[in-house]
PDB file of C-alpha atoms and ligand atoms in Angstrom:
ATOM      1  CA  UNK A  24       0.289  28.179  16.005  1.00 44.00           C
ATOM      2  CA  UNK A  25       1.732  24.576  16.382  1.00 47.00           C
ATOM      3  CA  UNK A  26       3.019  22.793  13.480  1.00 51.00           C
ATOM      4  CA  UNK A  27       2.092  19.154  13.172  1.00 56.00           C
ATOM      5  CA  UNK A  28       5.027  16.843  13.240  1.00 64.00           C
ATOM      6  CA  UNK A  29       6.142  15.946   9.845  1.00 77.00           C
ATOM      7  CA  UNK A  30       6.359  12.115   9.308  1.00 86.00           C
ATOM      8  CA  UNK A  31       9.819  10.965   8.721  1.00 94.00           C
ATOM      9  CA  UNK A  32      10.678   9.740   5.285  1.00 97.00           C
ATOM     10  CA  UNK A  33      13.585   7.226   4.917  1.00 98.00           C
ATOM     11  CA  UNK A  34      14.685   6.873   1.147  1.00 98.00           C
ATOM     12  CA  UNK A  35      17.015   4.330  -0.338  1.00 98.00           C
ATOM     13  CA  UNK A  36      18.773   5.372  -3.573  1.00 98.00           C
ATOM     14  CA  UNK A  37      20.043   2.268  -5.157  1.00 98.00           C
ATOM     15  CA  UNK A  38      21.943   4.303  -7.994  1.00 98.00           C
ATOM     16  CA  UNK A  39      22.974   2.024 -10.863  1.00 98.00           C
ATOM     17  CA  UNK A  40      22.935  -1.016  -8.695  1.00 98.00           C
ATOM     18  CA  UNK A  41      20.828  -4.164  -8.480  1.00 98.00           C
ATOM     19  CA  UNK A  42      19.161  -6.586 -10.722  1.00 98.00           C
ATOM     20  CA  UNK A  43      15.833  -8.372 -10.304  1.00 97.00           C
ATOM     21  CA  UNK A  44      17.337 -10.953  -8.110  1.00 96.00           C
ATOM     22  CA  UNK A  45      18.269  -8.198  -5.647  1.00 97.00           C
ATOM     23  CA  UNK A  46      14.568  -7.143  -5.031  1.00 97.00           C
ATOM     24  CA  UNK A  47      14.437  -9.728  -2.144  1.00 96.00           C
ATOM     25  CA  UNK A  48      16.493  -7.274  -0.169  1.00 97.00           C
ATOM     26  CA  UNK A  49      13.351  -4.931  -0.172  1.00 97.00           C
ATOM     27  CA  UNK A  50      10.950  -7.568   1.396  1.00 95.00           C
ATOM     28  CA  UNK A  51      12.132  -7.289   5.005  1.00 94.00           C
ATOM     29  CA  UNK A  52      12.202  -3.470   4.697  1.00 97.00           C
ATOM     30  CA  UNK A  53       8.594  -3.483   3.498  1.00 96.00           C
ATOM     31  CA  UNK A  54       7.475  -5.611   6.517  1.00 95.00           C
ATOM     32  CA  UNK A  55       9.194  -3.173   8.836  1.00 95.00           C
ATOM     33  CA  UNK A  56       7.731  -0.141   7.100  1.00 95.00           C
ATOM     34  CA  UNK A  57       4.310  -1.740   7.028  1.00 92.00           C
ATOM     35  CA  UNK A  58       4.218  -2.052  10.861  1.00 88.00           C
ATOM     36  CA  UNK A  59       4.698   1.828  11.455  1.00 88.00           C
ATOM     37  CA  UNK A  60       2.276   4.497  10.112  1.00 87.00           C
ATOM     38  CA  UNK A  61       4.537   7.315  11.280  1.00 87.00           C
ATOM     39  CA  UNK A  62       7.385   6.621   8.980  1.00 95.00           C
ATOM     40  CA  UNK A  63       7.441   6.338   5.187  1.00 96.00           C
ATOM     41  CA  UNK A  64      10.079   4.311   3.442  1.00 98.00           C
ATOM     42  CA  UNK A  65      10.814   4.737  -0.257  1.00 98.00           C
ATOM     43  CA  UNK A  66      13.270   3.439  -2.659  1.00 98.00           C
ATOM     44  CA  UNK A  67      14.543   5.225  -5.774  1.00 98.00           C
ATOM     45  CA  UNK A  68      15.265   2.351  -8.076  1.00 98.00           C
ATOM     46  CA  UNK A  69      16.952   1.804 -11.395  1.00 98.00           C
ATOM     47  CA  UNK A  70      14.232   2.383 -14.000  1.00 98.00           C
ATOM     48  CA  UNK A  71      13.974  -1.290 -15.253  1.00 98.00           C
ATOM     49  CA  UNK A  72      13.147  -2.405 -11.646  1.00 98.00           C
ATOM     50  CA  UNK A  73      10.416   0.032 -10.749  1.00 98.00           C
ATOM     51  CA  UNK A  74       7.661  -1.926 -12.033  1.00 98.00           C
ATOM     52  CA  UNK A  75       8.492  -5.138 -10.338  1.00 97.00           C
ATOM     53  CA  UNK A  76       9.403  -3.501  -7.129  1.00 97.00           C
ATOM     54  CA  UNK A  77       6.225  -1.720  -6.899  1.00 97.00           C
ATOM     55  CA  UNK A  78       4.102  -4.867  -7.502  1.00 95.00           C
ATOM     56  CA  UNK A  79       6.187  -7.080  -5.454  1.00 90.00           C
ATOM     57  CA  UNK A  80       6.630  -5.222  -2.158  1.00 90.00           C
ATOM     58  CA  UNK A  81       3.801  -3.696  -0.429  1.00 89.00           C
ATOM     59  CA  UNK A  82       4.295  -1.014   2.376  1.00 92.00           C
ATOM     60  CA  UNK A  83       7.102   0.736   0.379  1.00 97.00           C
ATOM     61  CA  UNK A  84       6.968   3.827  -1.971  1.00 98.00           C
ATOM     62  CA  UNK A  85       8.835   3.097  -5.059  1.00 98.00           C
ATOM     63  CA  UNK A  86      10.240   5.775  -7.429  1.00 98.00           C
ATOM     64  CA  UNK A  87      12.841   6.891 -10.012  1.00 98.00           C
ATOM     65  CA  UNK A  88      16.260   8.462  -9.733  1.00 98.00           C
ATOM     66  CA  UNK A  89      15.600  10.807 -12.575  1.00 98.00           C
ATOM     67  CA  UNK A  90      12.955  11.825 -15.053  1.00 98.00           C
ATOM     68  CA  UNK A  91      13.038  13.821 -18.352  1.00 98.00           C
ATOM     69  CA  UNK A  92      11.511  17.259 -18.052  1.00 98.00           C
ATOM     70  CA  UNK A  93       9.324  16.701 -21.286  1.00 98.00           C
ATOM     71  CA  UNK A  94       6.280  14.703 -21.099  1.00 97.00           C
ATOM     72  CA  UNK A  95       7.143  12.658 -24.183  1.00 97.00           C
ATOM     73  CA  UNK A  96       8.507  12.752 -27.745  1.00 97.00           C
ATOM     74  CA  UNK A  97      11.878  12.247 -29.581  1.00 98.00           C
ATOM     75  CA  UNK A  98      14.324  11.949 -26.542  1.00 98.00           C
ATOM     76  CA  UNK A  99      16.153   8.798 -26.859  1.00 98.00           C
ATOM     77  CA  UNK A 100      16.821   7.123 -23.615  1.00 96.00           C
ATOM     78  CA  UNK A 101      14.479   9.459 -21.614  1.00 97.00           C
ATOM     79  CA  UNK A 102      11.974   8.498 -19.072  1.00 98.00           C
ATOM     80  CA  UNK A 103       9.037  10.720 -18.421  1.00 98.00           C
ATOM     81  CA  UNK A 104       7.096  11.246 -15.205  1.00 98.00           C
ATOM     82  CA  UNK A 105       4.049   9.373 -16.782  1.00 98.00           C
ATOM     83  CA  UNK A 106       6.062   6.407 -17.594  1.00 98.00           C
ATOM     84  CA  UNK A 107       7.406   6.213 -14.037  1.00 98.00           C
ATOM     85  CA  UNK A 108       3.708   6.535 -12.815  1.00 98.00           C
ATOM     86  CA  UNK A 109       2.508   3.967 -15.250  1.00 98.00           C
ATOM     87  CA  UNK A 110       5.156   1.537 -14.001  1.00 98.00           C
ATOM     88  CA  UNK A 111       3.912   1.913 -10.414  1.00 98.00           C
ATOM     89  CA  UNK A 112       6.347   4.626  -9.186  1.00 98.00           C
ATOM     90  CA  UNK A 113       5.088   7.684  -7.081  1.00 98.00           C
ATOM     91  CA  UNK A 114       8.098   9.803  -6.842  1.00 98.00           C
ATOM     92  CA  UNK A 115      11.434  10.755  -8.479  1.00 98.00           C
ATOM     93  CA  UNK A 116      14.664  12.333  -7.389  1.00 98.00           C
ATOM     94  CA  UNK A 117      15.651  15.296  -9.287  1.00 98.00           C
ATOM     95  CA  UNK A 118      18.985  17.209  -9.330  1.00 98.00           C
ATOM     96  CA  UNK A 119      21.124  14.507  -7.558  1.00 98.00           C
ATOM     97  CA  UNK A 120      24.810  15.498  -7.787  1.00 97.00           C
ATOM     98  CA  UNK A 121      25.795  12.613  -9.689  1.00 97.00           C
ATOM     99  CA  UNK A 122      23.480  13.979 -12.478  1.00 97.00           C
ATOM    100  CA  UNK A 123      24.261  17.495 -12.074  1.00 96.00           C
ATOM    101  CA  UNK A 124      27.992  16.773 -12.246  1.00 95.00           C
ATOM    102  CA  UNK A 125      28.002  13.608 -14.535  1.00 94.00           C
ATOM    103  CA  UNK A 126      25.356  14.787 -17.044  1.00 95.00           C
ATOM    104  CA  UNK A 127      25.706  18.469 -16.903  1.00 95.00           C
ATOM    105  CA  UNK A 128      22.412  19.345 -15.287  1.00 97.00           C
ATOM    106  CA  UNK A 129      21.722  22.946 -14.471  1.00 98.00           C
ATOM    107  CA  UNK A 130      19.555  24.423 -11.797  1.00 97.00           C
ATOM    108  CA  UNK A 131      17.143  25.298 -14.586  1.00 97.00           C
ATOM    109  CA  UNK A 132      16.918  21.726 -15.860  1.00 98.00           C
ATOM    110  CA  UNK A 133      16.446  20.472 -12.148  1.00 98.00           C
ATOM    111  CA  UNK A 134      13.631  23.038 -11.723  1.00 97.00           C
ATOM    112  CA  UNK A 135      11.908  21.877 -15.088  1.00 97.00           C
ATOM    113  CA  UNK A 136      12.143  18.179 -13.897  1.00 97.00           C
ATOM    114  CA  UNK A 137      10.521  19.134 -10.510  1.00 96.00           C
ATOM    115  CA  UNK A 138       7.695  20.876 -12.427  1.00 96.00           C
ATOM    116  CA  UNK A 139       7.463  17.853 -14.717  1.00 97.00           C
ATOM    117  CA  UNK A 140       7.131  15.453 -11.789  1.00 97.00           C
ATOM    118  CA  UNK A 141       4.367  17.526 -10.282  1.00 95.00           C
ATOM    119  CA  UNK A 142       2.496  17.613 -13.516  1.00 95.00           C
ATOM    120  CA  UNK A 143       3.028  13.948 -14.182  1.00 96.00           C
ATOM    121  CA  UNK A 144       1.640  13.013 -10.755  1.00 96.00           C
ATOM    122  CA  UNK A 145       4.999  12.234  -8.894  1.00 97.00           C
ATOM    123  CA  UNK A 146       6.290  13.543  -5.737  1.00 97.00           C
ATOM    124  CA  UNK A 147       9.702  15.025  -6.189  1.00 97.00           C
ATOM    125  CA  UNK A 148      12.789  14.819  -3.904  1.00 98.00           C
ATOM    126  CA  UNK A 149      15.007  17.728  -5.171  1.00 98.00           C
ATOM    127  CA  UNK A 150      18.547  17.364  -4.156  1.00 98.00           C
ATOM    128  CA  UNK A 151      21.157  20.186  -3.365  1.00 98.00           C
ATOM    129  CA  UNK A 152      24.585  20.468  -1.803  1.00 98.00           C
ATOM    130  CA  UNK A 153      27.996  22.049  -1.859  1.00 98.00           C
ATOM    131  CA  UNK A 154      31.355  20.355  -3.040  1.00 97.00           C
ATOM    132  CA  UNK A 155      34.487  20.199  -0.808  1.00 97.00           C
ATOM    133  CA  UNK A 156      36.103  23.428  -2.126  1.00 98.00           C
ATOM    134  CA  UNK A 157      32.860  25.483  -1.212  1.00 97.00           C
ATOM    135  CA  UNK A 158      32.721  23.751   2.168  1.00 97.00           C
ATOM    136  CA  UNK A 159      36.321  24.544   2.868  1.00 96.00           C
ATOM    137  CA  UNK A 160      35.697  28.162   1.780  1.00 97.00           C
ATOM    138  CA  UNK A 161      32.810  28.473   4.327  1.00 96.00           C
ATOM    139  CA  UNK A 162      30.318  28.814   1.399  1.00 97.00           C
ATOM    140  CA  UNK A 163      28.117  25.809   1.893  1.00 97.00           C
ATOM    141  CA  UNK A 164      25.047  27.968   2.873  1.00 96.00           C
ATOM    142  CA  UNK A 165      25.422  30.440  -0.048  1.00 96.00           C
ATOM    143  CA  UNK A 166      25.898  27.561  -2.588  1.00 97.00           C
ATOM    144  CA  UNK A 167      22.825  25.660  -1.275  1.00 98.00           C
ATOM    145  CA  UNK A 168      20.811  28.985  -1.123  1.00 96.00           C
ATOM    146  CA  UNK A 169      21.623  29.789  -4.727  1.00 96.00           C
ATOM    147  CA  UNK A 170      20.896  26.323  -5.826  1.00 97.00           C
ATOM    148  CA  UNK A 171      17.523  26.437  -4.133  1.00 96.00           C
ATOM    149  CA  UNK A 172      16.814  29.981  -5.551  1.00 94.00           C
ATOM    150  CA  UNK A 173      17.315  28.672  -9.046  1.00 96.00           C
ATOM    151  CA  UNK A 174      15.691  25.218  -8.856  1.00 96.00           C
ATOM    152  CA  UNK A 175      12.741  25.461  -6.587  1.00 94.00           C
ATOM    153  CA  UNK A 176       9.533  25.256  -8.512  1.00 93.00           C
ATOM    154  CA  UNK A 177       6.902  27.959  -7.907  1.00 89.00           C
ATOM    155  CA  UNK A 178       4.455  27.492  -4.830  1.00 82.00           C
ATOM    156  CA  UNK A 179       1.847  25.956  -7.170  1.00 77.00           C
ATOM    157  CA  UNK A 180       4.323  23.257  -8.263  1.00 78.00           C
ATOM    158  CA  UNK A 181       5.785  22.546  -4.942  1.00 79.00           C
ATOM    159  CA  UNK A 182       3.099  20.428  -3.440  1.00 77.00           C
ATOM    160  CA  UNK A 183       4.437  17.058  -2.536  1.00 91.00           C
ATOM    161  CA  UNK A 184       8.005  18.312  -2.811  1.00 95.00           C
ATOM    162  CA  UNK A 185      10.943  17.127  -0.557  1.00 97.00           C
ATOM    163  CA  UNK A 186      14.298  18.472  -0.414  1.00 98.00           C
ATOM    164  CA  UNK A 187      17.467  16.465   0.080  1.00 98.00           C
ATOM    165  CA  UNK A 188      20.609  18.277   1.384  1.00 98.00           C
ATOM    166  CA  UNK A 189      23.550  15.969   0.241  1.00 98.00           C
ATOM    167  CA  UNK A 190      27.012  17.620   0.528  1.00 98.00           C
ATOM    168  CA  UNK A 191      28.853  16.276  -2.405  1.00 98.00           C
ATOM    169  CA  UNK A 192      31.959  15.468  -0.365  1.00 98.00           C
ATOM    170  CA  UNK A 193      29.901  13.309   2.114  1.00 98.00           C
ATOM    171  CA  UNK A 194      28.408  11.179  -0.516  1.00 98.00           C
ATOM    172  CA  UNK A 195      29.910   7.592  -0.468  1.00 97.00           C
ATOM    173  CA  UNK A 196      33.112   8.964   1.475  1.00 98.00           C
ATOM    174  CA  UNK A 197      32.133   7.829   5.072  1.00 97.00           C
ATOM    175  CA  UNK A 198      32.457  11.568   6.175  1.00 97.00           C
ATOM    176  CA  UNK A 199      29.602  13.515   7.330  1.00 97.00           C
ATOM    177  CA  UNK A 200      29.103  17.126   8.602  1.00 98.00           C
ATOM    178  CA  UNK A 201      28.747  17.767  12.182  1.00 97.00           C
ATOM    179  CA  UNK A 202      25.396  17.598  13.680  1.00 98.00           C
ATOM    180  CA  UNK A 203      25.513  21.404  14.081  1.00 97.00           C
ATOM    181  CA  UNK A 204      26.321  21.926  10.556  1.00 97.00           C
ATOM    182  CA  UNK A 205      23.482  19.727   9.349  1.00 98.00           C
ATOM    183  CA  UNK A 206      21.113  21.612  11.628  1.00 98.00           C
ATOM    184  CA  UNK A 207      22.375  25.125  10.405  1.00 97.00           C
ATOM    185  CA  UNK A 208      22.028  24.179   6.725  1.00 97.00           C
ATOM    186  CA  UNK A 209      18.656  22.535   7.283  1.00 98.00           C
ATOM    187  CA  UNK A 210      17.295  25.664   9.088  1.00 97.00           C
ATOM    188  CA  UNK A 211      18.651  27.856   6.052  1.00 96.00           C
ATOM    189  CA  UNK A 212      16.835  25.517   3.547  1.00 97.00           C
ATOM    190  CA  UNK A 213      13.639  25.757   5.715  1.00 96.00           C
ATOM    191  CA  UNK A 214      13.864  29.662   5.592  1.00 95.00           C
ATOM    192  CA  UNK A 215      14.474  29.522   2.026  1.00 95.00           C
ATOM    193  CA  UNK A 216      11.405  27.294   1.417  1.00 95.00           C
ATOM    194  CA  UNK A 217       9.185  29.586   3.391  1.00 94.00           C
ATOM    195  CA  UNK A 218      10.438  32.695   1.713  1.00 93.00           C
ATOM    196  CA  UNK A 219       9.919  31.271  -1.699  1.00 92.00           C
ATOM    197  CA  UNK A 220       6.709  29.024  -1.073  1.00 92.00           C
ATOM    198  CA  UNK A 221       5.092  30.917   1.671  1.00 91.00           C
ATOM    199  CA  UNK A 222       3.206  28.742   4.354  1.00 90.00           C
ATOM    200  CA  UNK A 223       3.682  25.617   2.132  1.00 88.00           C
ATOM    201  CA  UNK A 224       7.330  25.763   2.781  1.00 92.00           C
ATOM    202  CA  UNK A 225       6.833  24.571   6.311  1.00 92.00           C
ATOM    203  CA  UNK A 226       5.291  21.322   5.118  1.00 91.00           C
ATOM    204  CA  UNK A 227       8.131  20.592   2.647  1.00 94.00           C
ATOM    205  CA  UNK A 228      10.198  17.586   4.129  1.00 95.00           C
ATOM    206  CA  UNK A 229      13.839  18.177   4.353  1.00 97.00           C
ATOM    207  CA  UNK A 230      16.108  14.956   4.173  1.00 98.00           C
ATOM    208  CA  UNK A 231      19.850  14.740   4.870  1.00 98.00           C
ATOM    209  CA  UNK A 232      21.970  12.511   2.524  1.00 98.00           C
ATOM    210  CA  UNK A 233      25.630  11.681   2.430  1.00 98.00           C
ATOM    211  CA  UNK A 234      27.121   8.675   4.206  1.00 98.00           C
ATOM    212  CA  UNK A 235      23.983   8.124   6.415  1.00 98.00           C
ATOM    213  CA  UNK A 236      24.290   4.900   8.166  1.00 97.00           C
ATOM    214  CA  UNK A 237      22.838   2.999  11.170  1.00 96.00           C
ATOM    215  CA  UNK A 238      25.834   4.551  13.239  1.00 97.00           C
ATOM    216  CA  UNK A 239      24.544   8.005  12.598  1.00 98.00           C
ATOM    217  CA  UNK A 240      21.027   8.025  11.584  1.00 98.00           C
ATOM    218  CA  UNK A 241      19.390   8.305  15.159  1.00 97.00           C
ATOM    219  CA  UNK A 242      21.393  11.555  15.816  1.00 97.00           C
ATOM    220  CA  UNK A 243      20.770  13.100  12.474  1.00 98.00           C
ATOM    221  CA  UNK A 244      17.031  12.230  12.516  1.00 97.00           C
ATOM    222  CA  UNK A 245      16.523  13.890  15.862  1.00 96.00           C
ATOM    223  CA  UNK A 246      17.644  17.347  14.545  1.00 96.00           C
ATOM    224  CA  UNK A 247      15.097  20.024  14.173  1.00 92.00           C
ATOM    225  CA  UNK A 248      14.153  20.424  10.470  1.00 94.00           C
ATOM    226  CA  UNK A 249      15.604  17.025   9.401  1.00 97.00           C
ATOM    227  CA  UNK A 250      12.485  15.042   8.337  1.00 96.00           C
ATOM    228  CA  UNK A 251      14.230  12.010   7.043  1.00 97.00           C
ATOM    229  CA  UNK A 252      17.376  10.573   5.306  1.00 98.00           C
ATOM    230  CA  UNK A 253      18.471   9.844   1.746  1.00 98.00           C
ATOM    231  CA  UNK A 254      20.696   6.765   1.834  1.00 98.00           C
ATOM    232  CA  UNK A 255      22.805   5.360  -1.056  1.00 98.00           C
ATOM    233  CA  UNK A 256      25.284   2.600  -0.215  1.00 98.00           C
ATOM    234  CA  UNK A 257      23.552   1.395   3.028  1.00 98.00           C
ATOM    235  CA  UNK A 258      20.207   0.985   1.197  1.00 98.00           C
ATOM    236  CA  UNK A 259      21.541  -1.691  -0.952  1.00 98.00           C
ATOM    237  CA  UNK A 260      21.136  -4.519   1.716  1.00 98.00           C
ATOM    238  CA  UNK A 261      18.475  -5.034   4.121  1.00 98.00           C
ATOM    239  CA  UNK A 262      20.993  -5.723   6.904  1.00 98.00           C
ATOM    240  CA  UNK A 263      22.405  -2.233   6.599  1.00 98.00           C
ATOM    241  CA  UNK A 264      19.038  -0.301   5.720  1.00 98.00           C
ATOM    242  CA  UNK A 265      16.865  -1.787   8.319  1.00 98.00           C
ATOM    243  CA  UNK A 266      18.464  -0.243  11.208  1.00 98.00           C
ATOM    244  CA  UNK A 267      18.085   3.104   9.778  1.00 98.00           C
ATOM    245  CA  UNK A 268      14.355   2.511   9.146  1.00 97.00           C
ATOM    246  CA  UNK A 269      14.072   1.370  12.827  1.00 96.00           C
ATOM    247  CA  UNK A 270      15.880   4.514  14.040  1.00 96.00           C
ATOM    248  CA  UNK A 271      13.181   6.733  12.250  1.00 96.00           C
ATOM    249  CA  UNK A 272      10.479   4.441  13.825  1.00 94.00           C
ATOM    250  CA  UNK A 273      12.046   4.822  17.268  1.00 92.00           C
ATOM    251  CA  UNK A 274      12.126   8.692  16.834  1.00 88.00           C
ATOM    252  CA  UNK A 275       8.561   8.950  15.497  1.00 83.00           C
ATOM    253  CA  UNK A 276       7.129   6.869  18.406  1.00 79.00           C
ATOM    254  CA  UNK A 277       9.028   8.691  21.064  1.00 70.00           C
TER     255      UNK A 277
HETATM  256  P1  PGA B   7      25.570   7.441   0.209  1.00 96.87           P
HETATM  257  O1  PGA B   7      24.682   8.156  -1.025  1.00 96.87           O
HETATM  258  O2  PGA B   7      24.492   7.159   1.343  1.00 96.87           O
HETATM  259  O3  PGA B   7      26.187   6.242  -0.280  1.00 96.87           O
HETATM  260  O4  PGA B   7      26.854   8.416   0.650  1.00 96.87           O
HETATM  261  C1  PGA B   7      23.790   9.030  -0.717  1.00 96.87           C
HETATM  262  C2  PGA B   7      23.267   9.514  -1.993  1.00 96.87           C
HETATM  263  O5  PGA B   7      24.035   9.773  -3.028  1.00 96.87           O
HETATM  264  O6  PGA B   7      22.075   9.749  -2.259  1.00 96.87           O
END
């Protein structure tokens, strides 16, 4: 049975950067994205910018960088899936390593957030990735495997789920794994998805993240089981993000 080509998904993650005046950076990207039906372009925005970004820029998917696992209540500072949706967002990242490490988020919390996203009507991009020590010990696959085992939601909650493989040592460092390493880990993630989610696991989009730039995006996007990229630093300016979006469009129209 042939499996339809999954459309590429290019996601920018602004992290804790950007004010309303910076939203003009999204305009050119929206224009490029609107011209291709085969590539989806999304931005995980700081929460206060979600509403304006979603209203102002057609052609882009706008989402959050995190949500609270509960639907509402006495959780000072929390942002629920329903709030993100109400602001015009359609997805959220969950389990980014900066939250796992900086905010002590466990796999169980990440799983609860993925479930909350689904129930609140948001797509989720679940992030996994090993640190430098695990990599040096040759344990990247086992670390990623156990993160997935403990944080993937059940099949019924996995619809509209993507997974981002982001080695922690590659984020913001300018280093990336070799293409062979990325391909190997993505194949492992795909197997884990199919094992845990059944046939649905083949439709989950797998993104690579960690120092993805215009210089390496074409080669990374051409790998089997790489369905897109999650881009931090290079997503902040149209000048550095547009070539990555164009690389995805070129691949999709090949
Ligand atoms: P980077 O960040 O592209 O700046 O390495 C990626 C991420 O953390 O999502």
